[in-house]
Structure formats: structure tokens, C-alpha cells
mmCIF file of C-alpha atoms in Angstrom:
data_model
loop_
_atom_site.group_PDB
_atom_site.id
_atom_site.type_symbol
_atom_site.label_atom_id
_atom_site.label_comp_id
_atom_site.label_asym_id
_atom_site.label_seq_id
_atom_site.Cartn_x
_atom_site.Cartn_y
_atom_site.Cartn_z
ATOM 1 C CA MET A 1 40.941 -79.590 -13.330
ATOM 2 C CA LYS A 2 41.442 -79.079 -17.037
ATOM 3 C CA PHE A 3 40.476 -75.700 -18.414
ATOM 4 C CA ALA A 4 38.010 -77.091 -20.962
ATOM 5 C CA ARG A 5 36.151 -78.916 -18.187
ATOM 6 C CA TYR A 6 36.147 -75.742 -16.096
ATOM 7 C CA VAL A 7 34.555 -73.747 -18.932
ATOM 8 C CA LEU A 8 31.879 -76.414 -19.450
ATOM 9 C CA GLY A 9 31.050 -76.365 -15.744
ATOM 10 C CA LEU A 10 30.921 -72.574 -15.760
ATOM 11 C CA GLU A 11 28.476 -72.569 -18.654
ATOM 12 C CA ARG A 12 26.192 -74.929 -16.744
ATOM 13 C CA ASP A 13 26.138 -72.594 -13.730
ATOM 14 C CA CYS A 14 26.034 -69.227 -15.479
ATOM 15 C CA PRO A 15 22.850 -67.191 -16.084
ATOM 16 C CA PRO A 16 20.951 -67.954 -19.324
ATOM 17 C CA GLU A 17 22.234 -64.890 -21.180
ATOM 18 C CA TRP A 18 25.823 -66.186 -20.960
ATOM 19 C CA HIS A 19 25.123 -69.832 -21.727
ATOM 20 C CA GLY A 20 26.851 -70.985 -24.904
ATOM 21 C CA ARG A 21 28.553 -67.616 -25.404
ATOM 22 C CA PHE A 22 32.039 -68.428 -24.111
ATOM 23 C CA LEU A 23 34.977 -69.099 -26.426
ATOM 24 C CA ARG A 24 34.657 -72.687 -27.658
ATOM 25 C CA TYR A 25 38.034 -73.755 -26.337
ATOM 26 C CA LYS A 26 37.559 -77.499 -26.774
ATOM 27 C CA GLU A 27 36.406 -77.114 -30.383
ATOM 28 C CA LEU A 28 39.341 -74.856 -31.251
ATOM 29 C CA LYS A 29 41.725 -77.331 -29.674
ATOM 30 C CA LYS A 30 40.380 -80.165 -31.858
ATOM 31 C CA ARG A 31 40.553 -78.019 -34.996
ATOM 32 C CA LEU A 32 44.279 -77.508 -34.424
ATOM 33 C CA LYS A 33 45.021 -81.109 -35.441
ATOM 34 C CA PRO A 34 45.228 -80.464 -39.238
ATOM 35 C CA CYS A 35 47.459 -77.438 -38.564
ATOM 36 C CA GLU A 36 50.106 -79.330 -36.603
ATOM 37 C CA VAL A 37 53.630 -79.630 -37.932
ATOM 38 C CA ASP A 38 54.802 -83.260 -38.223
ATOM 39 C CA GLN A 39 56.667 -84.249 -35.097
ATOM 40 C CA SER A 40 59.196 -86.379 -37.060
ATOM 41 C CA PRO A 41 60.439 -86.309 -40.661
ATOM 42 C CA ASP A 42 59.098 -89.828 -41.327
ATOM 43 C CA SER A 43 55.632 -89.289 -39.830
ATOM 44 C CA GLY A 44 53.977 -88.566 -43.166
ATOM 45 C CA GLU A 45 55.684 -91.113 -45.407
ATOM 46 C CA GLU A 46 53.626 -94.220 -44.718
ATOM 47 C CA GLY A 47 51.333 -94.693 -47.720
ATOM 48 C CA GLU A 48 51.270 -90.970 -48.535
ATOM 49 C CA GLU A 49 51.925 -89.808 -52.058
ATOM 50 C CA GLN A 50 51.544 -86.116 -51.289
ATOM 51 C CA SER A 51 54.691 -84.025 -51.667
ATOM 52 C CA PRO A 52 56.126 -82.071 -48.721
ATOM 53 C CA SER A 53 55.154 -78.806 -50.407
ATOM 54 C CA GLY A 54 51.570 -80.072 -50.716
ATOM 55 C CA ARG A 55 51.415 -80.865 -47.010
ATOM 56 C CA VAL A 56 52.724 -77.402 -46.216
ATOM 57 C CA ARG A 57 49.985 -75.824 -48.356
ATOM 58 C CA ASP A 58 47.320 -77.939 -46.655
ATOM 59 C CA ARG A 59 48.565 -76.955 -43.211
ATOM 60 C CA ALA A 60 48.644 -73.295 -44.217
ATOM 61 C CA ALA A 61 45.050 -73.488 -45.489
ATOM 62 C CA ALA A 62 43.907 -75.280 -42.330
ATOM 63 C CA GLU A 63 45.672 -72.709 -40.176
ATOM 64 C CA GLU A 64 44.050 -69.822 -42.025
ATOM 65 C CA GLU A 65 40.645 -71.450 -41.583
ATOM 66 C CA TRP A 66 41.384 -71.931 -37.873
ATOM 67 C CA PHE A 67 42.159 -68.246 -37.386
ATOM 68 C CA GLU A 68 39.014 -67.273 -39.299
ATOM 69 C CA ASN A 69 36.956 -69.449 -36.956
ATOM 70 C CA LEU A 70 38.645 -67.859 -33.946
ATOM 71 C CA GLN A 71 38.019 -64.401 -35.390
ATOM 72 C CA THR A 72 34.311 -65.150 -35.845
ATOM 73 C CA GLN A 73 34.007 -66.325 -32.247
ATOM 74 C CA LEU A 74 35.803 -63.230 -30.931
ATOM 75 C CA ASP A 75 33.518 -60.933 -32.913
ATOM 76 C CA ASP A 76 30.491 -62.655 -31.377
ATOM 77 C CA ILE A 77 32.011 -62.412 -27.877
ATOM 78 C CA ASN A 78 32.674 -58.687 -28.336
ATOM 79 C CA ARG A 79 29.137 -57.949 -29.512
ATOM 80 C CA HIS A 80 27.597 -59.945 -26.676
ATOM 81 C CA PHE A 81 29.837 -58.388 -24.027
ATOM 82 C CA GLU A 82 29.310 -54.804 -25.174
ATOM 83 C CA HIS A 83 25.534 -55.247 -25.520
ATOM 84 C CA TYR A 84 25.046 -56.508 -21.966
ATOM 85 C CA ALA A 85 27.666 -54.213 -20.431
ATOM 86 C CA ARG A 86 25.971 -51.110 -21.836
ATOM 87 C CA GLN A 87 22.572 -52.451 -20.801
ATOM 88 C CA ILE A 88 23.711 -53.005 -17.191
ATOM 89 C CA ILE A 89 25.338 -49.573 -16.938
ATOM 90 C CA ALA A 90 22.288 -47.798 -18.390
ATOM 91 C CA GLU A 91 19.943 -49.622 -16.007
ATOM 92 C CA PHE A 92 22.155 -48.766 -13.032
ATOM 93 C CA ASN A 93 22.153 -45.059 -13.936
ATOM 94 C CA ALA A 94 18.363 -45.092 -14.308
ATOM 95 C CA THR A 95 17.980 -46.859 -10.948
ATOM 96 C CA GLU A 96 20.205 -44.262 -9.283
ATOM 97 C CA ARG A 97 18.037 -41.441 -10.621
ATOM 98 C CA ARG A 98 14.840 -43.146 -9.433
ATOM 99 C CA ARG A 99 16.348 -43.877 -6.024
ATOM 100 C CA GLN A 100 17.306 -40.256 -5.441
ATOM 101 C CA ALA A 101 13.855 -39.065 -6.465
ATOM 102 C CA CYS A 102 11.637 -41.578 -4.659
ATOM 103 C CA CYS A 103 10.589 -41.349 -1.024
ATOM 104 C CA PHE A 104 8.210 -44.291 -0.720
ATOM 105 C CA VAL A 105 9.248 -47.436 1.080
ATOM 106 C CA PHE A 106 7.802 -49.850 -1.475
ATOM 107 C CA ARG A 107 9.839 -48.151 -4.195
ATOM 108 C CA ARG A 108 12.970 -48.435 -2.072
ATOM 109 C CA ARG A 109 12.283 -52.153 -1.675
ATOM 110 C CA ALA A 110 12.067 -52.500 -5.433
ATOM 111 C CA ALA A 111 15.333 -50.574 -5.787
ATOM 112 C CA LEU A 112 16.937 -52.928 -3.264
ATOM 113 C CA ARG A 113 16.087 -55.945 -5.395
ATOM 114 C CA THR A 114 17.248 -54.096 -8.516
ATOM 115 C CA TYR A 115 20.649 -53.340 -6.980
ATOM 116 C CA THR A 116 21.099 -57.006 -6.104
ATOM 117 C CA SER A 117 20.300 -58.003 -9.677
ATOM 118 C CA LEU A 118 22.636 -55.344 -11.087
ATOM 119 C CA ALA A 119 25.512 -56.458 -8.861
ATOM 120 C CA GLN A 120 25.055 -60.065 -9.965
ATOM 121 C CA ARG A 121 24.827 -59.164 -13.645
ATOM 122 C CA ALA A 122 27.899 -56.911 -13.486
ATOM 123 C CA TYR A 123 29.799 -59.721 -11.756
ATOM 124 C CA TRP A 124 28.949 -62.217 -14.503
ATOM 125 C CA CYS A 125 29.717 -59.755 -17.290
ATOM 126 C CA ARG A 126 33.208 -59.183 -15.864
ATOM 127 C CA LYS A 127 33.605 -62.920 -15.314
ATOM 128 C CA PHE A 128 32.669 -63.512 -18.954
ATOM 129 C CA SER A 129 35.434 -61.161 -20.078
ATOM 130 C CA LYS A 130 38.085 -62.670 -17.800
ATOM 131 C CA VAL A 131 37.349 -66.307 -18.644
ATOM 132 C CA ASN A 132 37.429 -65.567 -22.369
ATOM 133 C CA ALA A 133 40.702 -63.670 -21.942
ATOM 134 C CA VAL A 134 42.283 -66.717 -20.297
ATOM 135 C CA ALA A 135 40.807 -69.042 -22.938
ATOM 136 C CA LEU A 136 42.190 -66.876 -25.747
ATOM 137 C CA ARG A 137 45.671 -66.805 -24.235
ATOM 138 C CA LYS A 138 45.698 -70.567 -23.659
ATOM 139 C CA ILE A 139 44.471 -71.572 -27.105
ATOM 140 C CA LEU A 140 46.916 -69.238 -28.885
ATOM 141 C CA LYS A 141 49.790 -70.553 -26.799
ATOM 142 C CA LYS A 142 48.743 -74.095 -27.741
ATOM 143 C CA HIS A 143 48.568 -73.062 -31.405
ATOM 144 C CA ASP A 144 52.144 -71.761 -31.411
ATOM 145 C CA LYS A 145 53.414 -74.901 -29.697
ATOM 146 C CA ARG A 146 51.743 -77.298 -32.135
ATOM 147 C CA CYS A 147 52.241 -75.282 -35.312
ATOM 148 C CA ARG A 148 55.769 -74.193 -34.412
ATOM 149 C CA ASN A 149 55.348 -70.537 -35.298
ATOM 150 C CA SER A 150 54.522 -67.241 -33.585
ATOM 151 C CA LYS A 151 51.269 -66.341 -35.328
ATOM 152 C CA GLY A 152 49.280 -66.905 -32.153
ATOM 153 C CA ARG A 153 51.513 -64.559 -30.213
ATOM 154 C CA ALA A 154 51.172 -61.910 -32.913
ATOM 155 C CA PHE A 155 47.389 -62.386 -32.916
ATOM 156 C CA LEU A 156 47.229 -61.859 -29.149
ATOM 157 C CA ALA A 157 49.445 -58.783 -29.292
ATOM 158 C CA ARG A 158 47.172 -57.324 -31.959
ATOM 159 C CA CYS A 159 44.119 -57.967 -29.788
ATOM 160 C CA TRP A 160 45.686 -55.808 -27.085
ATOM 161 C CA ARG A 161 46.139 -52.830 -29.387
ATOM 162 C CA ILE A 162 43.440 -50.194 -29.762
ATOM 163 C CA GLU A 163 42.895 -48.401 -33.048
ATOM 164 C CA GLU A 164 42.419 -44.721 -32.237
ATOM 165 C CA GLU A 165 40.256 -42.339 -34.218
ATOM 166 C CA GLY A 166 43.263 -40.793 -35.959
ATOM 167 C CA GLY A 167 44.318 -44.149 -37.330
ATOM 168 C CA GLY A 168 47.177 -44.658 -34.871
ATOM 169 C CA ALA A 169 47.356 -47.519 -32.422
ATOM 170 C CA ARG A 170 48.343 -47.716 -28.788
ATOM 171 C CA ASP A 171 49.220 -50.812 -26.816
ATOM 172 C CA GLU A 172 46.582 -51.324 -24.147
ATOM 173 C CA ALA A 173 48.598 -54.134 -22.602
ATOM 174 C CA ALA A 174 51.292 -51.609 -21.672
ATOM 175 C CA GLN A 175 48.994 -48.778 -20.536
ATOM 176 C CA GLY A 176 45.920 -50.638 -19.285
ATOM 177 C CA GLU A 177 42.546 -49.287 -18.276
ATOM 178 C CA GLY A 178 40.386 -50.644 -15.498
ATOM 179 C CA GLY A 179 39.603 -54.335 -15.846
ATOM 180 C CA GLY A 180 41.836 -54.656 -18.925
ATOM 181 C CA ARG A 181 44.919 -53.704 -16.920
ATOM 182 C CA GLU A 182 43.880 -56.002 -14.088
ATOM 183 C CA ALA A 183 43.437 -58.957 -16.436
ATOM 184 C CA ALA A 184 46.708 -58.268 -18.237
ATOM 185 C CA SER A 185 48.764 -58.184 -15.044
ATOM 186 C CA SER A 186 47.115 -61.205 -13.449
ATOM 187 C CA GLU A 187 46.975 -63.468 -16.467
ATOM 188 C CA GLY A 188 50.009 -62.332 -18.489
ATOM 189 C CA LEU A 189 47.916 -61.473 -21.534
ATOM 190 C CA GLY A 190 49.885 -58.435 -22.670
ATOM 191 C CA ALA A 191 52.183 -60.062 -25.198
ATOM 192 C CA GLU A 192 54.513 -57.861 -27.213
ATOM 193 C CA PRO A 193 54.310 -57.880 -31.012
ATOM 194 C CA VAL A 194 56.693 -60.276 -32.694
ATOM 195 C CA PRO A 195 59.225 -58.523 -34.971
ATOM 196 C CA GLY A 196 58.814 -59.536 -38.592
ATOM 197 C CA GLN A 197 55.685 -61.576 -37.882
ATOM 198 C CA SER A 198 52.480 -60.489 -39.601
ATOM 199 C CA SER A 199 49.335 -60.748 -37.534
ATOM 200 C CA PRO A 200 46.380 -62.772 -38.860
ATOM 201 C CA LEU A 201 43.984 -60.437 -37.028
ATOM 202 C CA LYS A 202 41.752 -58.661 -39.539
ATOM 203 C CA HIS A 203 39.402 -56.692 -37.284
ATOM 204 C CA PRO A 204 41.100 -54.151 -34.982
ATOM 205 C CA ASN A 205 38.432 -54.473 -32.266
ATOM 206 C CA ALA A 206 38.568 -58.260 -32.007
ATOM 207 C CA GLY A 207 39.943 -58.011 -28.476
ATOM 208 C CA ALA A 208 37.714 -55.206 -27.229
ATOM 209 C CA PHE A 209 36.412 -57.346 -24.364
ATOM 210 C CA LEU A 210 40.000 -57.523 -23.051
ATOM 211 C CA HIS A 211 40.564 -53.791 -22.595
ATOM 212 C CA SER A 212 37.202 -52.039 -23.011
ATOM 213 C CA PRO A 213 36.561 -49.067 -20.675
ATOM 214 C CA LEU A 214 33.236 -50.784 -19.994
ATOM 215 C CA LEU A 215 35.130 -53.177 -17.689
ATOM 216 C CA ALA A 216 36.001 -50.341 -15.313
ATOM 217 C CA GLU A 217 32.408 -49.084 -15.418
ATOM 218 C CA LEU A 218 31.080 -52.561 -14.643
ATOM 219 C CA GLN A 219 33.403 -52.833 -11.662
ATOM 220 C CA ALA A 220 32.131 -49.462 -10.422
ATOM 221 C CA VAL A 221 28.510 -50.585 -10.898
ATOM 222 C CA GLN A 222 29.131 -53.761 -8.909
ATOM 223 C CA MET A 223 30.809 -51.887 -6.049
ATOM 224 C CA GLU A 224 28.224 -49.089 -5.961
ATOM 225 C CA ALA A 225 25.327 -51.549 -6.007
ATOM 226 C CA MET A 226 26.907 -53.528 -3.171
ATOM 227 C CA GLU A 227 27.340 -50.355 -1.129
ATOM 228 C CA ARG A 228 23.604 -49.748 -1.322
ATOM 229 C CA LEU A 229 22.636 -53.176 0.028
ATOM 230 C CA PRO A 230 24.364 -53.429 3.443
ATOM 231 C CA LYS A 231 23.375 -49.877 4.404
ATOM 232 C CA ASP A 232 19.710 -50.358 3.549
ATOM 233 C CA LEU A 233 19.538 -53.744 5.260
ATOM 234 C CA LEU A 234 21.460 -52.758 8.401
ATOM 235 C CA TYR A 235 19.396 -49.635 9.024
ATOM 236 C CA GLY A 236 16.117 -51.481 8.613
ATOM 237 C CA GLU A 237 14.752 -49.286 5.845
ATOM 238 C CA ALA A 238 13.174 -52.324 4.229
ATOM 239 C CA ASP A 239 11.174 -53.036 7.398
ATOM 240 C CA SER A 240 9.879 -49.512 7.840
ATOM 241 C CA SER A 241 6.582 -50.190 6.044
ATOM 242 C CA SER A 242 5.076 -51.252 9.380
ATOM 243 C CA HIS A 243 6.023 -47.889 10.952
ATOM 244 C CA ARG A 244 3.991 -45.506 8.843
ATOM 245 C CA GLY A 245 4.260 -41.998 10.182
ATOM 246 C CA ALA A 246 7.625 -42.619 11.852
ATOM 247 C CA ALA A 247 10.178 -39.812 11.726
ATOM 248 C CA ALA A 248 12.632 -41.720 9.534
ATOM 249 C CA PRO A 249 13.006 -45.345 8.445
ATOM 250 C CA GLY A 250 15.198 -47.226 10.886
ATOM 251 C CA SER A 251 15.740 -44.205 13.160
ATOM 252 C CA LEU A 252 14.004 -45.815 16.166
ATOM 253 C CA ALA A 253 16.111 -48.949 15.851
ATOM 254 C CA ARG A 254 19.314 -46.912 15.729
ATOM 255 C CA ALA A 255 18.266 -44.737 18.667
ATOM 256 C CA SER A 256 17.322 -47.796 20.726
ATOM 257 C CA ALA A 257 20.652 -49.457 19.987
ATOM 258 C CA SER A 258 22.573 -46.301 20.924
ATOM 259 C CA LEU A 259 20.628 -45.847 24.169
ATOM 260 C CA GLY A 260 21.121 -49.493 25.087
ATOM 261 C CA GLY A 261 24.863 -49.119 24.599
ATOM 262 C CA LEU A 262 25.008 -46.065 26.866
ATOM 263 C CA LEU A 263 23.040 -47.804 29.629
ATOM 264 C CA GLY A 264 25.057 -51.000 29.380
ATOM 265 C CA GLU A 265 22.078 -52.956 28.117
ATOM 266 C CA ALA A 266 21.971 -55.324 25.205
ATOM 267 C CA ALA A 267 20.611 -53.841 22.015
ATOM 268 C CA PRO A 268 17.282 -55.279 20.852
ATOM 269 C CA MET A 269 17.516 -58.121 18.387
ATOM 270 C CA PRO A 270 16.564 -57.067 14.843
ATOM 271 C CA ARG A 271 13.370 -58.472 13.451
ATOM 272 C CA PRO A 272 13.693 -61.112 10.722
ATOM 273 C CA LEU A 273 13.486 -59.852 7.173
ATOM 274 C CA PRO A 274 10.650 -60.833 4.849
ATOM 275 C CA PRO A 275 11.483 -63.892 2.695
ATOM 276 C CA GLU A 276 12.053 -61.878 -0.480
ATOM 277 C CA LEU A 277 14.492 -59.531 1.268
ATOM 278 C CA GLU A 278 16.239 -62.406 3.025
ATOM 279 C CA ALA A 279 17.063 -63.726 -0.448
ATOM 280 C CA VAL A 280 18.472 -60.290 -1.278
ATOM 281 C CA ARG A 281 20.649 -60.401 1.859
ATOM 282 C CA VAL A 282 22.024 -63.850 0.971
ATOM 283 C CA SER A 283 22.856 -62.709 -2.563
ATOM 284 C CA ALA A 284 24.552 -59.614 -1.167
ATOM 285 C CA ALA A 285 26.700 -61.720 1.139
ATOM 286 C CA PHE A 286 27.731 -63.931 -1.797
ATOM 287 C CA LEU A 287 28.689 -60.989 -3.992
ATOM 288 C CA ALA A 288 30.532 -59.266 -1.142
ATOM 289 C CA GLY A 289 32.966 -62.152 -1.081
ATOM 290 C CA ASP A 290 33.564 -61.940 -4.859
ATOM 291 C CA GLN A 291 33.994 -58.206 -5.392
ATOM 292 C CA THR A 292 37.714 -58.548 -6.077
ATOM 293 C CA THR A 293 37.372 -61.324 -8.682
#
């Protein structure tokens, strides 16, 4: 399956907040046409009165416009990624504080649904970063092949460098943090700067979604939220509303199962979950299989 078709399919299936926010790979690919170097010396001589130097200037202008368009898209991707990543992390921290403070079953049910939502949102935020990282690498590689230069490689190398507060820069592709290191090793995104090649990148944070520390925090949020779900569901805390006055939610079920094991008897079958919590369980099972992606 071609990558452009994959991205289009992903946008159809993604949550509304990510729809139309991915790097427009197909559009960038089409806009490369005016930047291409002629494949043969005679390709531009049929009916053309423009001098070779004029064609070179036109290609240079088209290439500069192409990089400006790419830069604009990357800036939008960074803003969108950072906005939702910080929102997810802040909501997770608030949910953790409420969970530790609350002792009512109905509040724990609400927290259960919140953890499922947080795990799904963290998954899609990380997916958004990874897919755009692959799209950026692919389109810059295609640029260098068609334009016969190394500006795309220099652009990518610059994206992987972080401008520190003191004005110095460090290469995140070499050091790596969290999800940035994972993406660099798996997708080969950590290109080295090209000697003698100036980078067309104007904004130092254009590749923040590649190496942001928020990626590691999102991965932690997804894993922590998933750890809450199986424990709560297995111990029957969500069902304890019908046992008001019981010593502890799920304690009778655990004691019965333990006693049945000692006596050689089959443990009682768990009662079916309410429909809304069954949906939570299905979502948890789906995310459990995708924690490493």
C-alpha cells in the first residue's frame, strides 16, 4: 500500500481532533514537479525560449516556495501536537489526584471511563507524531532524489537538533529522549548534517514533534492508564455498587475464588459487566495490544 493512501485511510479512521492535521504528503509530492531537475539535457529545448540560467532561477524559486510550504505545515503540526499532548498530561494528573482522594464507587466508575479515554488519546497523539515523522523523512528523501541536491537531508538534520537556552544546539538524533529516540532508531530519521550544505530550516523548533519530551510523558500516561483498567475490572470494583456496606469492593469475589481453589472447587463465574463498562473493557483490550506502537 502506498504511503499517501495509508495516510488518507488513517485520517478517515482517526478521532476528529486529528482529522486533516497530518502532513499533506500527497500535496507536497505534487508541488515537487516544478522543482525537478531535467532528466536529460534536451528535455527543455522543444519550443522553449528560456535560457538555462532562467530555468535554474525558476527551479530555485519553486524549491524555496516548496520548503516554505513544508515549514508552515510543520509549524502547524508542532502547535497541534504540543497543545493536545499537554492537555492529555494535565488531565491525567488531575484524574490521578481525584482517584487517590475519592472513595465512592460511582466516582471510581467515572475515573475508569476517564482512564480509557486518556489511554486512547495518548495513543493517537503518539501515533500522530510517528506518522508525521515518517512522512517528513519520505518527502525529503523524494525531494533530494528529484532535485538532485542534499537540501532535504540538511533540513531533516536540522529538525533533529534542539536549540538550548544558551544558544547552543545538541543533536537529538544522536542522544534521543523517550519517543524521539524510539522513532529515530526505528525509522532512520536521525540524519547527520551535510558538510557545506546550508539548511533551509528557519525555525529551530520545526521538528519538536520528533523529539519532544512530551512523547515520553505520553507513553507513560498510556501505560499508567492501562495499568488502572485491568486491575479495576478484574477485582470487580466496578460492580461493587450492589454490595453497599461490604468490607471492600471485590473482596468477597477474591475470597470466594481463593477458597474454591483450596477446596478443589471451581471458582464462581464473574457476573457480566454493565454495558458501559463492557465498552471500557473492549477498549482496554484493544489498547493493550498496541502499547508498544
